[in-house]
XYZ file of N, CA, C and O in Angstrom:
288
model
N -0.264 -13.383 3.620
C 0.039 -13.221 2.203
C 1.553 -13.137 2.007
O 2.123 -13.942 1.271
N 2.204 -12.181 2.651
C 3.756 -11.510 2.558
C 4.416 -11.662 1.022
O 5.572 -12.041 0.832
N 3.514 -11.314 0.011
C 3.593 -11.034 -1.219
C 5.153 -10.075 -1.050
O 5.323 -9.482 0.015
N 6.040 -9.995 -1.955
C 7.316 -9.116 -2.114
C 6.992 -8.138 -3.781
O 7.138 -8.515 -4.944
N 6.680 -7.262 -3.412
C 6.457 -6.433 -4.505
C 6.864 -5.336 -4.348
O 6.159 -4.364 -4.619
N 8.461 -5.188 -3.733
C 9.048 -4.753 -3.813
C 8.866 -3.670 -4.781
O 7.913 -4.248 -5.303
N 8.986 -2.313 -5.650
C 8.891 -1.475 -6.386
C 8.479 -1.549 -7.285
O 8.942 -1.059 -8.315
N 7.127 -2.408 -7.149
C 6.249 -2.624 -8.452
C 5.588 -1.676 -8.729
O 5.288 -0.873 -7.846
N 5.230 -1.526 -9.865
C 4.067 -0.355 -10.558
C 2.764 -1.184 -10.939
O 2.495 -2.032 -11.790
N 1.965 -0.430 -9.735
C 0.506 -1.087 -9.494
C -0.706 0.052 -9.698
O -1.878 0.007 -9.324
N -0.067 0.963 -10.344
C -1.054 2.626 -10.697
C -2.164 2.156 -11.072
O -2.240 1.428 -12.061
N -3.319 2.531 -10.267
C -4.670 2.314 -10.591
C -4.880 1.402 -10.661
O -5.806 1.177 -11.440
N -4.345 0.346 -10.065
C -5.067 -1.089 -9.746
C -6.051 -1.436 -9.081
O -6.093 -0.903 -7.972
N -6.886 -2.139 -9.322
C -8.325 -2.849 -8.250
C -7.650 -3.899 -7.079
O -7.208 -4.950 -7.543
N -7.541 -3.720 -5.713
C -6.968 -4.155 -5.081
C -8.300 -4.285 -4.322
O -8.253 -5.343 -3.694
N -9.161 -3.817 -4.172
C -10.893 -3.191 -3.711
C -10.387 -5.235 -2.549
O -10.107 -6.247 -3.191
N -10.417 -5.230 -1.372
C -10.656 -6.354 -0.504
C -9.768 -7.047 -0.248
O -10.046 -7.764 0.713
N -8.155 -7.309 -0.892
C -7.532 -7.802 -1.561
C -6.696 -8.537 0.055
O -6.884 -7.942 1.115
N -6.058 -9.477 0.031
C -5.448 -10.031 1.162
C -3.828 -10.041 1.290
O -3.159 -11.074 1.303
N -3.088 -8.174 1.419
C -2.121 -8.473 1.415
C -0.941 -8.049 2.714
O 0.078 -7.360 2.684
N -1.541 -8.722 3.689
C -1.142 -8.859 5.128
C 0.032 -9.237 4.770
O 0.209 -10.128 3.939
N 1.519 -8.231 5.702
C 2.674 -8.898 5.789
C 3.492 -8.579 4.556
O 4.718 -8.675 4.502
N 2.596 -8.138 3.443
C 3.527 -7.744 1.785
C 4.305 -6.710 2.012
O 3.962 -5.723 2.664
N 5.344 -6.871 1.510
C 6.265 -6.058 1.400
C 6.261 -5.195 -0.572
O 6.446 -5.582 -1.726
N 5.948 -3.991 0.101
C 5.274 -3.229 -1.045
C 5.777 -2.015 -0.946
O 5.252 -1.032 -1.468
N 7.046 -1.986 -0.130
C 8.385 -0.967 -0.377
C 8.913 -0.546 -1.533
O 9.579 -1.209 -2.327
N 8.441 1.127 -1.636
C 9.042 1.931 -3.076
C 8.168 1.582 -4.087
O 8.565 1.961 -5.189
N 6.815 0.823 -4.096
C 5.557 0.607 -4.577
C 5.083 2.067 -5.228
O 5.234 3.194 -4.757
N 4.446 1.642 -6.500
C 3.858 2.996 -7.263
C 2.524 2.915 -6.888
O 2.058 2.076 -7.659
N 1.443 3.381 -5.989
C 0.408 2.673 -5.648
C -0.600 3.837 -5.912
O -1.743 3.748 -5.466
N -0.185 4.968 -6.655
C -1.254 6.161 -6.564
C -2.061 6.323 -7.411
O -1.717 6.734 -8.519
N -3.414 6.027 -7.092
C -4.485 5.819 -7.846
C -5.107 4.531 -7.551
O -6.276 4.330 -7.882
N -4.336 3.549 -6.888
C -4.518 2.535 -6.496
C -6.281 2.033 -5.842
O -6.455 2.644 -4.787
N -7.218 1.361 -6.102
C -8.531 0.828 -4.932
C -7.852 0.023 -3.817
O -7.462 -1.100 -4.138
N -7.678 0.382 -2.704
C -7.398 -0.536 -1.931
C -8.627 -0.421 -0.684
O -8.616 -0.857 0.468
N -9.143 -0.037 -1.056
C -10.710 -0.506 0.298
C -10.529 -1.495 0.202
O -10.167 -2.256 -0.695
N -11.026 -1.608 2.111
C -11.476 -3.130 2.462
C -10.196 -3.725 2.524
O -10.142 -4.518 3.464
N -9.009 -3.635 1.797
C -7.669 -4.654 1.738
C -7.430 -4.418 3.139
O -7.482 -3.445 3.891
N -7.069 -5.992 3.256
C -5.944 -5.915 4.580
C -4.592 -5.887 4.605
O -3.985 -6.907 4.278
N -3.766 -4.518 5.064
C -2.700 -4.222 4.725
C -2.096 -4.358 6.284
O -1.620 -3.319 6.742
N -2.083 -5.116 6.827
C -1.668 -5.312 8.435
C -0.476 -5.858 8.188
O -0.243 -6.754 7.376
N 0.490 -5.160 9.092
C 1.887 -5.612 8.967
C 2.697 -5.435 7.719
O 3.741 -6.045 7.488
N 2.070 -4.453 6.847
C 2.613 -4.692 5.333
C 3.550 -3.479 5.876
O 3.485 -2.722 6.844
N 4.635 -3.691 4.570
C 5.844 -2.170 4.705
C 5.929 -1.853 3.557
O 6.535 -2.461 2.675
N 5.184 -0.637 3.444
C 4.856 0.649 2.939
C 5.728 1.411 2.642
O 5.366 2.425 2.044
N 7.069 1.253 2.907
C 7.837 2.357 2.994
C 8.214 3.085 1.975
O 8.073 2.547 0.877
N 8.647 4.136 1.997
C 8.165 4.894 0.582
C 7.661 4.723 -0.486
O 8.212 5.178 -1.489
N 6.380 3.966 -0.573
C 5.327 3.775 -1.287
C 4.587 5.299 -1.892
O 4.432 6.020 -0.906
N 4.395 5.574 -2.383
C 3.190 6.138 -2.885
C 2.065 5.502 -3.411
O 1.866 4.748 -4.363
N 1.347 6.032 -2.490
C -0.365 6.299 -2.060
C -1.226 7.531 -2.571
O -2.391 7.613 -2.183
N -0.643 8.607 -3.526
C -1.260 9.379 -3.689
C -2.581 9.143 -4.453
O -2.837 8.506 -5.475
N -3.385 9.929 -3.545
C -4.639 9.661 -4.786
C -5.496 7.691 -4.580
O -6.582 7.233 -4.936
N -4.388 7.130 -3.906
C -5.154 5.823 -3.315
C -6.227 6.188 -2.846
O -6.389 7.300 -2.343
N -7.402 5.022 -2.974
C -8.807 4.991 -2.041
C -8.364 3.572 -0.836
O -8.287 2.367 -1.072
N -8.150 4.298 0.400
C -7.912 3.632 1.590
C -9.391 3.078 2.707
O -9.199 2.530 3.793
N -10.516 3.314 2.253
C -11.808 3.466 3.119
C -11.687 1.580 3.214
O -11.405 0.683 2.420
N -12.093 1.672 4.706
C -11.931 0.793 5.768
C -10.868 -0.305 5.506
O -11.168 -1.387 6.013
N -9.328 -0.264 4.620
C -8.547 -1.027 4.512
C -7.780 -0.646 6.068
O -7.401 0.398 6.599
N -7.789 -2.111 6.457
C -6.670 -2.393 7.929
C -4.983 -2.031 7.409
O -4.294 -2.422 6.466
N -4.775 -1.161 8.462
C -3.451 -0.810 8.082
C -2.802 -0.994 9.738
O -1.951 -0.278 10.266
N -3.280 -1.800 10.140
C -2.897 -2.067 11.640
C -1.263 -2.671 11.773
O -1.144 -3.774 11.240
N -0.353 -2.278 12.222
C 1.046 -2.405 12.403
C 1.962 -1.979 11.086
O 3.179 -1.840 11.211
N 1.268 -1.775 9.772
C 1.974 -1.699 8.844
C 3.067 -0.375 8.545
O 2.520 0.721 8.420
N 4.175 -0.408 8.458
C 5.371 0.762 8.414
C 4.635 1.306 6.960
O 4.232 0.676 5.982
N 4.647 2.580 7.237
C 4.597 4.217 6.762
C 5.263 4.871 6.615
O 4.899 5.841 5.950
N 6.932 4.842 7.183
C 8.280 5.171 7.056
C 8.233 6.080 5.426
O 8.115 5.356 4.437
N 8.308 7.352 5.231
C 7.928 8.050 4.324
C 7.423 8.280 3.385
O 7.747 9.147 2.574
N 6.109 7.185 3.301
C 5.157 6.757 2.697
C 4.367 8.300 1.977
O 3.660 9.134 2.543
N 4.662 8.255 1.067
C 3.523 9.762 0.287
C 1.682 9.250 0.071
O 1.030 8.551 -0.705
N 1.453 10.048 1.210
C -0.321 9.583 0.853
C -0.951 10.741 0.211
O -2.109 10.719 -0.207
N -0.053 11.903 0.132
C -0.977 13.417 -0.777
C 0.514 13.627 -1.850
O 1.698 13.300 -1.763
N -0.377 14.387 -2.895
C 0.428 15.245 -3.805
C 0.963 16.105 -3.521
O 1.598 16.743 -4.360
């Protein structure tokens, strides 16, 4: 995918399967976000917020977490 969404505001979006391997989704507003099932492999996360995201069985295999907020 390697989508660049760079510090987008994606609050409570349906992402539920979504194919975004490799996206760069650094400083991303993502809390509240569906991301089950997405494949987030290789994506960079980095200070993203995740709070309040639904993560159930999304691949997060190699993807940077680098001070990524996943709680409130």
């Amino acid at each position: 995918a390697n989508a660049k969404l760079i510090g987008a505001n994606l609050v409570g979006i349906n992402l539920y399967a979504a194919n975004l391997s490799g996206a760069n989704l650094a400083k991303a507003k993502l809390w509240g976000a569906n991301l089950s099932g997405a494949n987030l492999a290789k994506a960079n996360l980095t200070r993203t917020n995740l709070s309040g995201a639904k993560l159930v069985d999304a691949n997060l295999r190699g993807a940077r977490l680098h001070y990524t907020k996943l709680f409130e």
